mmCIF file of C-alpha atoms and ligand atoms in Angstrom:
data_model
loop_
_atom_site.group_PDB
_atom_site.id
_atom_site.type_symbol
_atom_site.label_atom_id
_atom_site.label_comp_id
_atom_site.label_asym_id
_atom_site.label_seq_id
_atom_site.Cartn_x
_atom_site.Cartn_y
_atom_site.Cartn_z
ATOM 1 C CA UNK D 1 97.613 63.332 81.140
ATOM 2 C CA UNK D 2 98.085 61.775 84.572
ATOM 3 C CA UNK D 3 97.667 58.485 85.613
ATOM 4 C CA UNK D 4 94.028 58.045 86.050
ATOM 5 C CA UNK D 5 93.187 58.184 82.603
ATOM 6 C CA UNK D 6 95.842 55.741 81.853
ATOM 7 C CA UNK D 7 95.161 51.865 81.720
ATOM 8 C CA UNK D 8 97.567 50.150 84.088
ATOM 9 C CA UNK D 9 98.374 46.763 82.861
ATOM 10 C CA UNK D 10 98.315 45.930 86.417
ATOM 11 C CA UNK D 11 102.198 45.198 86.763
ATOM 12 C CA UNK D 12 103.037 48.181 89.661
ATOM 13 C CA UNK D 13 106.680 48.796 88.931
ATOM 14 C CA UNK D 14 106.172 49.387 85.199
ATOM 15 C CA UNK D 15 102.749 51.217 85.081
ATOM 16 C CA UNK D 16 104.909 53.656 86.998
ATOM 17 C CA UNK D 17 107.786 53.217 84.520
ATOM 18 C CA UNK D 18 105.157 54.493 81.902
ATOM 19 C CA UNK D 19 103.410 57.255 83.869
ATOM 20 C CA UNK D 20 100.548 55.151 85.125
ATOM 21 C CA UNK D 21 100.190 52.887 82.478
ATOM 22 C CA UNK D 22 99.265 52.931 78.591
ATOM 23 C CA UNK D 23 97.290 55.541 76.986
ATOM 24 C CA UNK D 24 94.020 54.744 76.247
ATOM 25 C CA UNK D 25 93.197 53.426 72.588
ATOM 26 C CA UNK D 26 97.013 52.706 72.220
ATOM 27 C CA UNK D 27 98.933 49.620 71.157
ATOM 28 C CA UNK D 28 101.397 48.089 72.960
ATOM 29 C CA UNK D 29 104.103 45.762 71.586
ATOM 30 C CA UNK D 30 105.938 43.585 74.475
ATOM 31 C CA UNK D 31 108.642 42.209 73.112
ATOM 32 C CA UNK D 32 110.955 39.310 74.277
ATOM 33 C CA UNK D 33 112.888 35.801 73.544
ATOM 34 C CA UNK D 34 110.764 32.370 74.907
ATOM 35 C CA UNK D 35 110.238 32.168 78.485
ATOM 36 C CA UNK D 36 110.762 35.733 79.176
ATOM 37 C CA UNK D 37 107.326 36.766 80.161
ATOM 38 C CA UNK D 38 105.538 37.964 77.046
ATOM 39 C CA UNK D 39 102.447 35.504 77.750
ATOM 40 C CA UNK D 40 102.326 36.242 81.787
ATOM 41 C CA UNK D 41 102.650 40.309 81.268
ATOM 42 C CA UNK D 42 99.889 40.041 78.447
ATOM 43 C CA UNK D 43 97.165 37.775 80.868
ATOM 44 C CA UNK D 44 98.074 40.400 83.989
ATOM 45 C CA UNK D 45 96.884 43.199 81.384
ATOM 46 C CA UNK D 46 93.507 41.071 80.915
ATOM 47 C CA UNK D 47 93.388 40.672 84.739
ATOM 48 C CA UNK D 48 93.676 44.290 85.632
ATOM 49 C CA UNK D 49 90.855 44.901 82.938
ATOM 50 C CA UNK D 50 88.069 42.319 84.014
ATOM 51 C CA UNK D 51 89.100 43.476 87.867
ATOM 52 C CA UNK D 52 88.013 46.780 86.364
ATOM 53 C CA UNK D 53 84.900 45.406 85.235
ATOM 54 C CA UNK D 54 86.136 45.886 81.776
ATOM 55 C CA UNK D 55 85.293 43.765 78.583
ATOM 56 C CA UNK D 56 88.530 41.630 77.338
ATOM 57 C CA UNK D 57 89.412 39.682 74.763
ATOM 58 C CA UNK D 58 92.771 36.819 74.132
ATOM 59 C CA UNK D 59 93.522 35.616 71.374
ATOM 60 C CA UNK D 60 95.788 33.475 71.510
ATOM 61 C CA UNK D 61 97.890 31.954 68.440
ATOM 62 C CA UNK D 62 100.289 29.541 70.320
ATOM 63 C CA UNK D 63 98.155 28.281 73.591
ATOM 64 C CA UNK D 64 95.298 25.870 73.791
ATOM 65 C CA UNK D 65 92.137 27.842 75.574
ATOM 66 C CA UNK D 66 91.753 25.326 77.986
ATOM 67 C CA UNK D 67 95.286 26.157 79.006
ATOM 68 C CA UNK D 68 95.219 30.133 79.154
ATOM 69 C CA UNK D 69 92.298 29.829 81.559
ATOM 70 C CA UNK D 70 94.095 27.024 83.491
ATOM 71 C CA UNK D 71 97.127 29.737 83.914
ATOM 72 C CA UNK D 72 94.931 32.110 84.842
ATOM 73 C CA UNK D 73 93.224 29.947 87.507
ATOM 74 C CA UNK D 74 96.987 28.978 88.318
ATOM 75 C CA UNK D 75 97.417 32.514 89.940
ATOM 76 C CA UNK D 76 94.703 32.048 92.175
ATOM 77 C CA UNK D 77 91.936 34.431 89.776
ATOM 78 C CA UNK D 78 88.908 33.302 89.520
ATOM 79 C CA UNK D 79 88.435 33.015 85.813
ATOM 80 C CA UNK D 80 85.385 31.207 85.728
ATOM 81 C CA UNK D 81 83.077 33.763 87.013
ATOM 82 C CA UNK D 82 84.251 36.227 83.698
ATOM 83 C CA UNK D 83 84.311 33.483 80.939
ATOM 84 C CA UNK D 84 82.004 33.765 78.646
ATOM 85 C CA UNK D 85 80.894 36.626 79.901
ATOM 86 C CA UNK D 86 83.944 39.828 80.030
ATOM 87 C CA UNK D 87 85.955 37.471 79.193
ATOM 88 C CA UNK D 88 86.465 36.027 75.879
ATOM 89 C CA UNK D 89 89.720 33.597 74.848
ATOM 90 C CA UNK D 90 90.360 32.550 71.881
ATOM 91 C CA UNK D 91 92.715 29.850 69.837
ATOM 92 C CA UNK D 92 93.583 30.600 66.744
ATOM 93 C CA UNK D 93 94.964 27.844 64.024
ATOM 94 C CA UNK D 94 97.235 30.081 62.194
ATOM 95 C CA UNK D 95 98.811 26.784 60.260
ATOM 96 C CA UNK D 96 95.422 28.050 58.520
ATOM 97 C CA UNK D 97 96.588 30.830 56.675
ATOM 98 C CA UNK D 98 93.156 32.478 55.254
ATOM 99 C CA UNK D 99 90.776 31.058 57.956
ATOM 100 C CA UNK D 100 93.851 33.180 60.251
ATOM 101 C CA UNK D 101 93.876 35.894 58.330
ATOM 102 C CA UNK D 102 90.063 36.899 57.550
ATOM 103 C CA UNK D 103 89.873 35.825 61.578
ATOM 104 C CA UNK D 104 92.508 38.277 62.921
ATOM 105 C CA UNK D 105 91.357 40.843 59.702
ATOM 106 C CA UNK D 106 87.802 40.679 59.360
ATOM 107 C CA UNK D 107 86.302 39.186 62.507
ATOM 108 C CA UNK D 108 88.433 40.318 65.600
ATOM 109 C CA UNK D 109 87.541 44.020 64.856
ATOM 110 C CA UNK D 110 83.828 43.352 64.718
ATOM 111 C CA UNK D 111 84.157 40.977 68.332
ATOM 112 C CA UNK D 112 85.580 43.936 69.313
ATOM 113 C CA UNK D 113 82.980 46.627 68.434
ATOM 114 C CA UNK D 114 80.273 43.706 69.417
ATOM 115 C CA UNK D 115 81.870 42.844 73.322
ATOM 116 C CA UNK D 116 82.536 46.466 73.766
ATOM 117 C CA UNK D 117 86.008 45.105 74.007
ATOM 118 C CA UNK D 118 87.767 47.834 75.988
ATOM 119 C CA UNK D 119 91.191 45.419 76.304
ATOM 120 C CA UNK D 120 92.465 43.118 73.616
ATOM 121 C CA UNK D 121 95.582 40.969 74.136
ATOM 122 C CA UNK D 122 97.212 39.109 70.004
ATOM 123 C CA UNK D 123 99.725 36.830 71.718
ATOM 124 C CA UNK D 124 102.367 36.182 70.028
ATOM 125 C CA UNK D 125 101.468 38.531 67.125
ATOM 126 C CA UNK D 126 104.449 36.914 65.175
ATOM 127 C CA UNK D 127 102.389 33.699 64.209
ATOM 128 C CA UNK D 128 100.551 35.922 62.435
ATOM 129 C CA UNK D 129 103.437 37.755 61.024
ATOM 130 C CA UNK D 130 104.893 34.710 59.607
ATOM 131 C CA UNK D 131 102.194 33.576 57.570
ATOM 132 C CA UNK D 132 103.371 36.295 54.949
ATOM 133 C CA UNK D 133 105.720 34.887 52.200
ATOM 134 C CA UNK D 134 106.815 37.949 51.173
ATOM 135 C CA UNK D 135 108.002 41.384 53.202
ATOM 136 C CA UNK D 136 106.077 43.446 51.328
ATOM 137 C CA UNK D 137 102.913 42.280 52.234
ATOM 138 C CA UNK D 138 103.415 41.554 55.593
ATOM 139 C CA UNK D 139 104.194 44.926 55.841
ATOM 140 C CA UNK D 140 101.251 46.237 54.162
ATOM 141 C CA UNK D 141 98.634 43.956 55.697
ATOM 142 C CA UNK D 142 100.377 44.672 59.112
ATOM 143 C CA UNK D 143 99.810 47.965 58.534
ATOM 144 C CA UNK D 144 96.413 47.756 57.509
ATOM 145 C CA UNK D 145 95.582 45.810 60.437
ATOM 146 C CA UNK D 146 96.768 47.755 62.939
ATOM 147 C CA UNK D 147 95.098 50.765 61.242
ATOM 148 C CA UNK D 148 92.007 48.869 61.587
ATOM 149 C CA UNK D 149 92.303 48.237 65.162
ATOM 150 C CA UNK D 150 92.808 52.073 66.061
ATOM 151 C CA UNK D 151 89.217 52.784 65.303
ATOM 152 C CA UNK D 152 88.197 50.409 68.106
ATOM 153 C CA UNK D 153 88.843 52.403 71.153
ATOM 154 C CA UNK D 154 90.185 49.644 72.782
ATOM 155 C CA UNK D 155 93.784 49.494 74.618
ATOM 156 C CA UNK D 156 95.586 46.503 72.860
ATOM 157 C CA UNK D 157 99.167 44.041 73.908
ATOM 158 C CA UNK D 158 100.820 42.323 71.192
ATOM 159 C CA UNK D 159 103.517 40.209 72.264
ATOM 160 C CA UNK D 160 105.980 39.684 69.852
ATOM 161 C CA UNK D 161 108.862 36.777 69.748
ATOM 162 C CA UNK D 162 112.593 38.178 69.222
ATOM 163 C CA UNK D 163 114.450 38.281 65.892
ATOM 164 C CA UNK D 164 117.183 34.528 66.308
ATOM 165 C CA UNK D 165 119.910 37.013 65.670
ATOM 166 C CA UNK D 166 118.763 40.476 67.694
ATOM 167 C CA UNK D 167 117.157 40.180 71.289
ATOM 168 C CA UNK D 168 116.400 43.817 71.103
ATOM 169 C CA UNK D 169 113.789 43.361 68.081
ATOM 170 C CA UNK D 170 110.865 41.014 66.915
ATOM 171 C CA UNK D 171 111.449 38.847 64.436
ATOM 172 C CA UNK D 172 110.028 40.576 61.468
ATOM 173 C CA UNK D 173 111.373 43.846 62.665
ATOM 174 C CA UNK D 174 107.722 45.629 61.810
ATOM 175 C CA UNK D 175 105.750 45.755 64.910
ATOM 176 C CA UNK D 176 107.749 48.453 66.884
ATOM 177 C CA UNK D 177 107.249 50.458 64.031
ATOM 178 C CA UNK D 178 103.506 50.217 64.463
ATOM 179 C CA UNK D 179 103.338 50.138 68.255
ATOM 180 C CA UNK D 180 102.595 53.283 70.007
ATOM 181 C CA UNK D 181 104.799 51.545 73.142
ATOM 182 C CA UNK D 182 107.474 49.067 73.220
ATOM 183 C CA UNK D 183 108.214 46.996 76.146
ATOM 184 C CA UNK D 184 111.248 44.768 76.119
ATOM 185 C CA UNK D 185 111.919 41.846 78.262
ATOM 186 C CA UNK D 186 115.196 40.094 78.271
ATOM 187 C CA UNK D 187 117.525 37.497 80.093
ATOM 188 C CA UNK D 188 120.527 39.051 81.594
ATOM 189 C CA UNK D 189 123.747 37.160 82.235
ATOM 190 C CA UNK D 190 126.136 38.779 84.469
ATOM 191 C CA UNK D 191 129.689 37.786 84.146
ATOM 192 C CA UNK D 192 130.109 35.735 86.775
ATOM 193 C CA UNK D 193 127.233 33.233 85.665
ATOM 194 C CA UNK D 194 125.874 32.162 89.002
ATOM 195 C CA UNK D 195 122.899 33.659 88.061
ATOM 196 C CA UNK D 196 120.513 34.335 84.824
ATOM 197 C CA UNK D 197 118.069 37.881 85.765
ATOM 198 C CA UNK D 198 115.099 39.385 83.920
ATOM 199 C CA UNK D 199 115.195 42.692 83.199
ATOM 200 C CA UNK D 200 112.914 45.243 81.277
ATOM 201 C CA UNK D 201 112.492 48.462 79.640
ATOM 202 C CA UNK D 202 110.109 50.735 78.037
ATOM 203 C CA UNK D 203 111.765 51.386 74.566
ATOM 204 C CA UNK D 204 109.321 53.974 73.382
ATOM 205 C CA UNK D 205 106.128 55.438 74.010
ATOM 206 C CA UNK D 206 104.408 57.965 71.763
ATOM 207 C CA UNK D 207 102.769 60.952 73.011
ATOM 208 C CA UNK D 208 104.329 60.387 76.760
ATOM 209 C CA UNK D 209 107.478 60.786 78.726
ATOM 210 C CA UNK D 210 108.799 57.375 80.373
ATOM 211 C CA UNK D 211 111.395 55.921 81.743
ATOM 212 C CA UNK D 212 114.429 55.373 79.961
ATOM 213 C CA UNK D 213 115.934 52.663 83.204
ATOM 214 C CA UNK D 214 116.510 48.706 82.519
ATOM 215 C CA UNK D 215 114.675 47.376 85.753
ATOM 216 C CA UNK D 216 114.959 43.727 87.014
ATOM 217 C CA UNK D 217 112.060 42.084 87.415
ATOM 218 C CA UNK D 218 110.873 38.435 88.687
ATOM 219 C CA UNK D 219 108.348 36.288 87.546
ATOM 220 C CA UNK D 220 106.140 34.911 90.544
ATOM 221 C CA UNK D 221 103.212 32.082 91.015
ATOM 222 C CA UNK D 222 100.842 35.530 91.290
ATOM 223 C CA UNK D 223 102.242 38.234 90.127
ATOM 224 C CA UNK D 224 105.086 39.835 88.197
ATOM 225 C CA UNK D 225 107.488 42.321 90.615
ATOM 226 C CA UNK D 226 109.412 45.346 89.158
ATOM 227 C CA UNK D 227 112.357 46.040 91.050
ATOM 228 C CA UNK D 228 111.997 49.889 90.624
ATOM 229 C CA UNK D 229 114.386 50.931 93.318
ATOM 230 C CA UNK D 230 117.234 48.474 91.558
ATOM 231 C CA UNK D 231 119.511 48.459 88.620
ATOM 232 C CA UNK D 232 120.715 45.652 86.372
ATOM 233 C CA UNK D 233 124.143 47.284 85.378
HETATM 234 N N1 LIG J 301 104.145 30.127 88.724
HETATM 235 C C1 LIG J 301 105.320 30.599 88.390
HETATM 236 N N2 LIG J 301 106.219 30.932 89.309
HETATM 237 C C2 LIG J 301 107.410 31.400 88.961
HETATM 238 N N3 LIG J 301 107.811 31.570 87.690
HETATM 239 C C3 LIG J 301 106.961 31.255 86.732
HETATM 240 C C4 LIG J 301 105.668 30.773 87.012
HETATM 241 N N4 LIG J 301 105.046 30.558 85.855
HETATM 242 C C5 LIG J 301 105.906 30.896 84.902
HETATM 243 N N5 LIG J 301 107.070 31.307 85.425
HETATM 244 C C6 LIG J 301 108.260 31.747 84.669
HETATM 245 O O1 LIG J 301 107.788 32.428 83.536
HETATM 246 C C7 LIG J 301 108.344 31.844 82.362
HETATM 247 C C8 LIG J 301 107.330 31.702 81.246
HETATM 248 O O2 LIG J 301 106.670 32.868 81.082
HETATM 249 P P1 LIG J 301 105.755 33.066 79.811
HETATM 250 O O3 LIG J 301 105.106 31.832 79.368
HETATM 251 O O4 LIG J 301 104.886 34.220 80.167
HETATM 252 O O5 LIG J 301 106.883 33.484 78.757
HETATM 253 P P2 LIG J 301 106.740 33.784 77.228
HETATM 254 O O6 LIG J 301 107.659 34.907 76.966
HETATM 255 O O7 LIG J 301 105.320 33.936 76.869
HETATM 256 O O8 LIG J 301 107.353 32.472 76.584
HETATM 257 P P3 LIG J 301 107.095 31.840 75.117
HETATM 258 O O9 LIG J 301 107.822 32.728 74.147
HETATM 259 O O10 LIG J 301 107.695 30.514 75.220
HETATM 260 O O11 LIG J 301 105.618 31.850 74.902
HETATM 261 C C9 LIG J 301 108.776 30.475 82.727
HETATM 262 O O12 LIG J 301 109.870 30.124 81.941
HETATM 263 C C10 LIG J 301 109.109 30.617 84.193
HETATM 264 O O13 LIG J 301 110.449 31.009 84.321
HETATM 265 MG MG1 LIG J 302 104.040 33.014 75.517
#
Protein backbone atom coordinates (compact mmCIF):
# COMPACT_ATOMS: atom_id res chain seq x y z
CA UNK A 1 0.00 0.00 0.00
CA UNK A 2 1.73 3.33 -0.57
CA UNK A 3 0.99 6.48 0.70
CA UNK A 4 -1.83 7.73 -1.35
CA UNK A 5 -4.27 5.48 -0.09
CA UNK A 6 -3.24 6.28 3.36
CA UNK A 7 -4.98 9.12 5.46
CA UNK A 8 -2.30 11.52 6.66
CA UNK A 9 -3.28 13.02 9.89
CA UNK A 10 -1.70 16.00 8.50
CA UNK A 11 1.38 16.08 11.00
CA UNK A 12 4.43 15.71 8.07
CA UNK A 13 7.14 14.14 10.16
CA UNK A 14 4.95 11.31 11.48
CA UNK A 15 2.68 10.51 8.44
CA UNK A 16 6.12 9.64 7.13
CA UNK A 17 6.99 7.80 10.37
CA UNK A 18 3.88 5.59 9.45
CA UNK A 19 4.32 5.21 5.68
CA UNK A 20 2.07 8.07 4.69
CA UNK A 21 -0.25 8.01 7.30
CA UNK A 22 -3.02 5.55 8.80
CA UNK A 23 -4.69 2.93 6.89
CA UNK A 24 -7.93 3.59 5.91
CA UNK A 25 -10.89 2.25 8.20
CA UNK A 26 -8.23 1.86 11.03
CA UNK A 27 -8.14 3.05 14.62
CA UNK A 28 -5.67 4.93 16.04
CA UNK A 29 -4.89 5.22 19.77
CA UNK A 30 -2.54 8.40 20.65
CA UNK A 31 -1.49 8.02 23.79
CA UNK A 32 0.14 10.49 26.31
CA UNK A 33 0.29 12.21 30.00
CA UNK A 34 -1.69 15.97 30.21
CA UNK A 35 -0.29 18.60 28.14
CA UNK A 36 1.52 16.38 25.84
CA UNK A 37 -0.42 16.89 22.71
CA UNK A 38 -3.14 14.26 22.58
CA UNK A 39 -5.95 17.05 21.98
CA UNK A 40 -3.72 19.23 19.31
CA UNK A 41 -2.56 15.88 17.22
CA UNK A 42 -6.33 14.68 17.30
CA UNK A 43 -7.89 18.41 15.88
CA UNK A 44 -4.77 18.43 13.10
CA UNK A 45 -6.28 14.88 12.05
CA UNK A 46 -9.84 16.70 11.70
CA UNK A 47 -8.05 19.55 9.85
CA UNK A 48 -6.30 17.48 7.28
CA UNK A 49 -9.80 15.73 6.71
CA UNK A 50 -12.21 18.81 6.16
CA UNK A 51 -9.03 20.36 3.99
CA UNK A 52 -9.74 17.15 2.09
CA UNK A 53 -13.22 17.94 1.77
CA UNK A 54 -13.90 15.07 4.01
CA UNK A 55 -16.87 14.63 6.54
CA UNK A 56 -15.54 14.78 10.39
CA UNK A 57 -16.75 14.32 13.48
CA UNK A 58 -15.22 15.38 17.53
CA UNK A 59 -16.41 14.28 20.17
CA UNK A 60 -15.15 15.53 22.74
CA UNK A 61 -15.51 14.22 26.52
CA UNK A 62 -13.30 16.80 28.41
CA UNK A 63 -13.66 20.26 26.24
CA UNK A 64 -16.54 22.64 26.01
CA UNK A 65 -17.57 22.96 22.02
CA UNK A 66 -17.34 26.46 22.10
CA UNK A 67 -13.73 25.91 23.06
CA UNK A 68 -12.56 23.15 20.45
CA UNK A 69 -13.73 25.48 17.70
CA UNK A 70 -12.09 28.49 19.46
CA UNK A 71 -8.65 26.27 19.27
CA UNK A 72 -9.24 25.56 16.04
CA UNK A 73 -9.83 29.20 15.00
CA UNK A 74 -6.67 29.78 17.34
CA UNK A 75 -4.46 28.23 14.51
CA UNK A 76 -5.59 30.53 12.07
CA UNK A 77 -8.38 27.69 10.26
CA UNK A 78 -11.26 28.87 9.37
CA UNK A 79 -13.67 26.68 11.24
CA UNK A 80 -16.68 28.47 10.67
CA UNK A 81 -17.11 27.88 7.07
CA UNK A 82 -17.20 23.68 7.95
CA UNK A 83 -19.39 23.82 11.17
CA UNK A 84 -22.36 22.49 10.88
CA UNK A 85 -21.76 21.45 7.79
CA UNK A 86 -18.33 18.68 7.47
CA UNK A 87 -17.84 19.48 10.54
CA UNK A 88 -19.58 18.22 13.49
CA UNK A 89 -18.22 18.73 17.42
CA UNK A 90 -19.57 17.39 20.01
CA UNK A 91 -19.53 17.58 24.13
CA UNK A 92 -20.24 14.82 25.80
CA UNK A 93 -21.36 14.76 29.75
CA UNK A 94 -19.85 11.52 30.62
CA UNK A 95 -20.56 12.34 34.61
CA UNK A 96 -23.82 10.86 32.80
CA UNK A 97 -23.05 7.41 32.71
CA UNK A 98 -26.07 5.87 30.46
CA UNK A 99 -26.97 9.12 28.56
CA UNK A 100 -22.69 8.57 27.78
CA UNK A 101 -22.89 5.32 27.11
CA UNK A 102 -26.06 4.74 24.71
CA UNK A 103 -24.41 8.24 23.14
CA UNK A 104 -20.89 6.90 22.40
CA UNK A 105 -22.76 3.09 21.84
CA UNK A 106 -25.83 3.61 20.09
CA UNK A 107 -25.81 7.05 18.50
CA UNK A 108 -22.16 7.92 17.37
CA UNK A 109 -22.19 4.90 14.94
CA UNK A 110 -25.43 5.94 13.30
CA UNK A 111 -23.96 10.01 13.07
CA UNK A 112 -21.45 8.27 11.51
CA UNK A 113 -23.21 6.19 8.80
CA UNK A 114 -25.71 9.43 8.56
CA UNK A 115 -22.63 12.38 7.94
CA UNK A 116 -20.82 9.94 5.82
CA UNK A 117 -18.31 10.48 8.54
CA UNK A 118 -15.07 9.52 6.79
CA UNK A 119 -12.86 10.88 10.09
CA UNK A 120 -13.91 10.53 13.68
CA UNK A 121 -11.77 11.89 16.54
CA UNK A 122 -13.17 10.19 20.82
CA UNK A 123 -10.91 12.55 22.78
CA UNK A 124 -9.87 11.43 25.60
CA UNK A 125 -11.43 7.95 25.15
CA UNK A 126 -10.54 7.30 28.90
CA UNK A 127 -13.62 9.34 30.24
CA UNK A 128 -15.38 6.87 28.74
CA UNK A 129 -13.28 4.10 29.99
CA UNK A 130 -13.74 5.10 33.48
CA UNK A 131 -17.30 5.04 33.73
CA UNK A 132 -16.94 1.12 34.09
CA UNK A 133 -16.91 -0.11 37.77
CA UNK A 134 -15.69 -3.20 37.02
CA UNK A 135 -12.68 -4.55 34.48
CA UNK A 136 -14.61 -6.95 33.08
CA UNK A 137 -17.00 -4.95 31.52
CA UNK A 138 -15.05 -2.27 30.48
CA UNK A 139 -13.32 -4.69 28.68
CA UNK A 140 -16.18 -6.24 27.07
CA UNK A 141 -18.13 -3.11 26.18
CA UNK A 142 -14.73 -1.65 24.93
CA UNK A 143 -14.54 -4.33 22.85
CA UNK A 144 -17.86 -4.26 21.57
CA UNK A 145 -17.55 -0.75 20.76
CA UNK A 146 -14.73 -0.70 18.90
CA UNK A 147 -16.08 -3.72 16.96
CA UNK A 148 -18.93 -1.58 16.19
CA UNK A 149 -17.00 1.21 14.87
CA UNK A 150 -15.01 -1.06 12.28
CA UNK A 151 -18.08 -1.45 10.18
CA UNK A 152 -18.11 2.32 9.60
CA UNK A 153 -15.42 2.79 7.10
CA UNK A 154 -14.29 5.64 8.74
CA UNK A 155 -10.49 6.35 9.92
CA UNK A 156 -10.83 7.03 13.76
CA UNK A 157 -8.13 8.88 16.79
CA UNK A 158 -8.72 8.03 20.25
CA UNK A 159 -6.61 9.80 22.55
CA UNK A 160 -6.06 8.14 25.57
CA UNK A 161 -4.64 9.67 29.09
CA UNK A 162 -1.53 7.65 30.63
CA UNK A 163 -1.76 5.04 33.39
CA UNK A 164 -0.43 7.55 37.09
CA UNK A 165 2.13 4.85 37.43
CA UNK A 166 3.28 3.89 33.54
CA UNK A 167 3.79 6.78 30.90
CA UNK A 168 4.14 4.16 28.29
CA UNK A 169 0.33 2.93 28.68
CA UNK A 170 -3.30 4.36 29.09
CA UNK A 171 -4.76 4.18 32.09
CA UNK A 172 -6.95 1.20 31.77
CA UNK A 173 -4.30 -0.61 29.86
CA UNK A 174 -7.16 -1.83 27.10
CA UNK A 175 -7.08 0.49 24.25
CA UNK A 176 -3.66 -0.50 22.66
CA UNK A 177 -4.98 -3.77 22.63
CA UNK A 178 -7.82 -2.65 20.41
CA UNK A 179 -5.99 -0.03 18.36
CA UNK A 180 -4.75 -1.01 15.04
CA UNK A 181 -1.85 1.95 15.73
CA UNK A 182 -0.38 3.33 18.77
CA UNK A 183 1.15 6.65 18.94
CA UNK A 184 2.92 7.72 22.08
CA UNK A 185 3.73 11.14 23.16
CA UNK A 186 5.86 11.85 26.13
CA UNK A 187 7.93 14.53 28.12
CA UNK A 188 11.57 13.88 28.08
CA UNK A 189 13.93 15.12 30.76
CA UNK A 190 17.49 15.02 29.94
CA UNK A 191 19.88 14.90 32.76
CA UNK A 192 21.00 18.06 32.90
CA UNK A 193 17.39 19.64 33.40
CA UNK A 194 17.74 22.88 31.53
CA UNK A 195 15.30 21.69 29.38
CA UNK A 196 11.89 19.46 29.31
CA UNK A 197 11.45 17.94 25.19
CA UNK A 198 8.54 16.14 23.53
CA UNK A 199 9.19 13.25 21.89
CA UNK A 200 7.09 10.52 20.01
CA UNK A 201 6.83 7.17 18.62
CA UNK A 202 4.74 4.87 16.68
CA UNK A 203 4.43 1.79 19.06
CA UNK A 204 2.60 -0.44 16.67
CA UNK A 205 0.80 -0.52 13.59
CA UNK A 206 -1.03 -3.55 12.22
CA UNK A 207 -0.82 -4.60 8.75
CA UNK A 208 2.23 -1.96 8.01
CA UNK A 209 5.90 -1.49 8.52
CA UNK A 210 6.83 1.85 10.54
CA UNK A 211 9.21 3.36 12.21
CA UNK A 212 10.55 2.04 15.24
CA UNK A 213 12.67 5.90 16.08
CA UNK A 214 11.63 8.21 19.24
CA UNK A 215 11.47 11.65 17.31
CA UNK A 216 11.30 15.08 19.09
CA UNK A 217 8.72 17.05 18.25
CA UNK A 218 7.38 20.75 19.18
CA UNK A 219 4.13 21.98 19.68
CA UNK A 220 3.54 25.37 17.69
CA UNK A 221 0.62 28.24 17.53
CA UNK A 222 -0.13 26.34 13.87
CA UNK A 223 1.16 23.36 13.60
CA UNK A 224 2.89 20.42 15.25
CA UNK A 225 6.80 19.81 13.79
CA UNK A 226 8.45 16.31 13.77
CA UNK A 227 12.00 16.56 14.02
CA UNK A 228 12.60 13.55 11.63
CA UNK A 229 16.23 14.17 10.92
CA UNK A 230 16.88 14.28 15.02
CA UNK A 231 17.16 11.93 17.89
CA UNK A 232 16.13 12.25 21.52
CA UNK A 233 18.83 9.81 22.99
N1 LIG B 1 -0.40 27.97 20.50
C1 LIG B 1 0.51 27.20 21.06
N2 LIG B 1 1.80 27.41 20.88
C2 LIG B 1 2.71 26.63 21.45
N3 LIG B 1 2.42 25.59 22.25
C3 LIG B 1 1.14 25.33 22.46
C4 LIG B 1 0.11 26.09 21.88
N4 LIG B 1 -1.05 25.59 22.27
C5 LIG B 1 -0.77 24.56 23.05
N5 LIG B 1 0.56 24.40 23.19
C6 LIG B 1 1.24 23.37 23.99
O1 LIG B 1 0.47 22.21 23.90
C7 LIG B 1 0.13 21.75 25.20
C8 LIG B 1 -1.31 21.28 25.30
O2 LIG B 1 -1.59 20.45 24.28
P1 LIG B 1 -2.93 19.62 24.31
O3 LIG B 1 -4.04 20.33 24.94
O4 LIG B 1 -3.11 19.17 22.90
O5 LIG B 1 -2.46 18.41 25.25
P2 LIG B 1 -3.29 17.20 25.79
O6 LIG B 1 -2.36 16.05 25.75
O7 LIG B 1 -4.57 17.10 25.07
O8 LIG B 1 -3.51 17.61 27.30
P3 LIG B 1 -4.67 17.14 28.33
O9 LIG B 1 -4.34 15.72 28.70
O10 LIG B 1 -4.52 18.06 29.45
O11 LIG B 1 -5.96 17.25 27.59
C9 LIG B 1 0.27 22.91 26.11
O12 LIG B 1 0.63 22.45 27.38
C10 LIG B 1 1.35 23.72 25.44
O13 LIG B 1 2.60 23.29 25.89
MG1 LIG C 1 -6.57 17.09 25.63
Amino acid sequence: MNGAERVRIGIEGLDQMMGGGLIPGSICSIIGTYGTGKTTFALQFIWEGLTRGENVIYISLEEREDRILQYMADKGWDVERYRGGPLTVLKLDPSDFNLAINSIKNELPALVRQMGAKRVVIDPISLFEDLFDRDSDRRREMFRFVDTLRNQHCTIVMTSETDKDNPFASRHNLIEYLADTVILLRYVRPSDLTDVHLALEVVKMRLSAHSREIKPYEIQQTQVLVYTEANVF
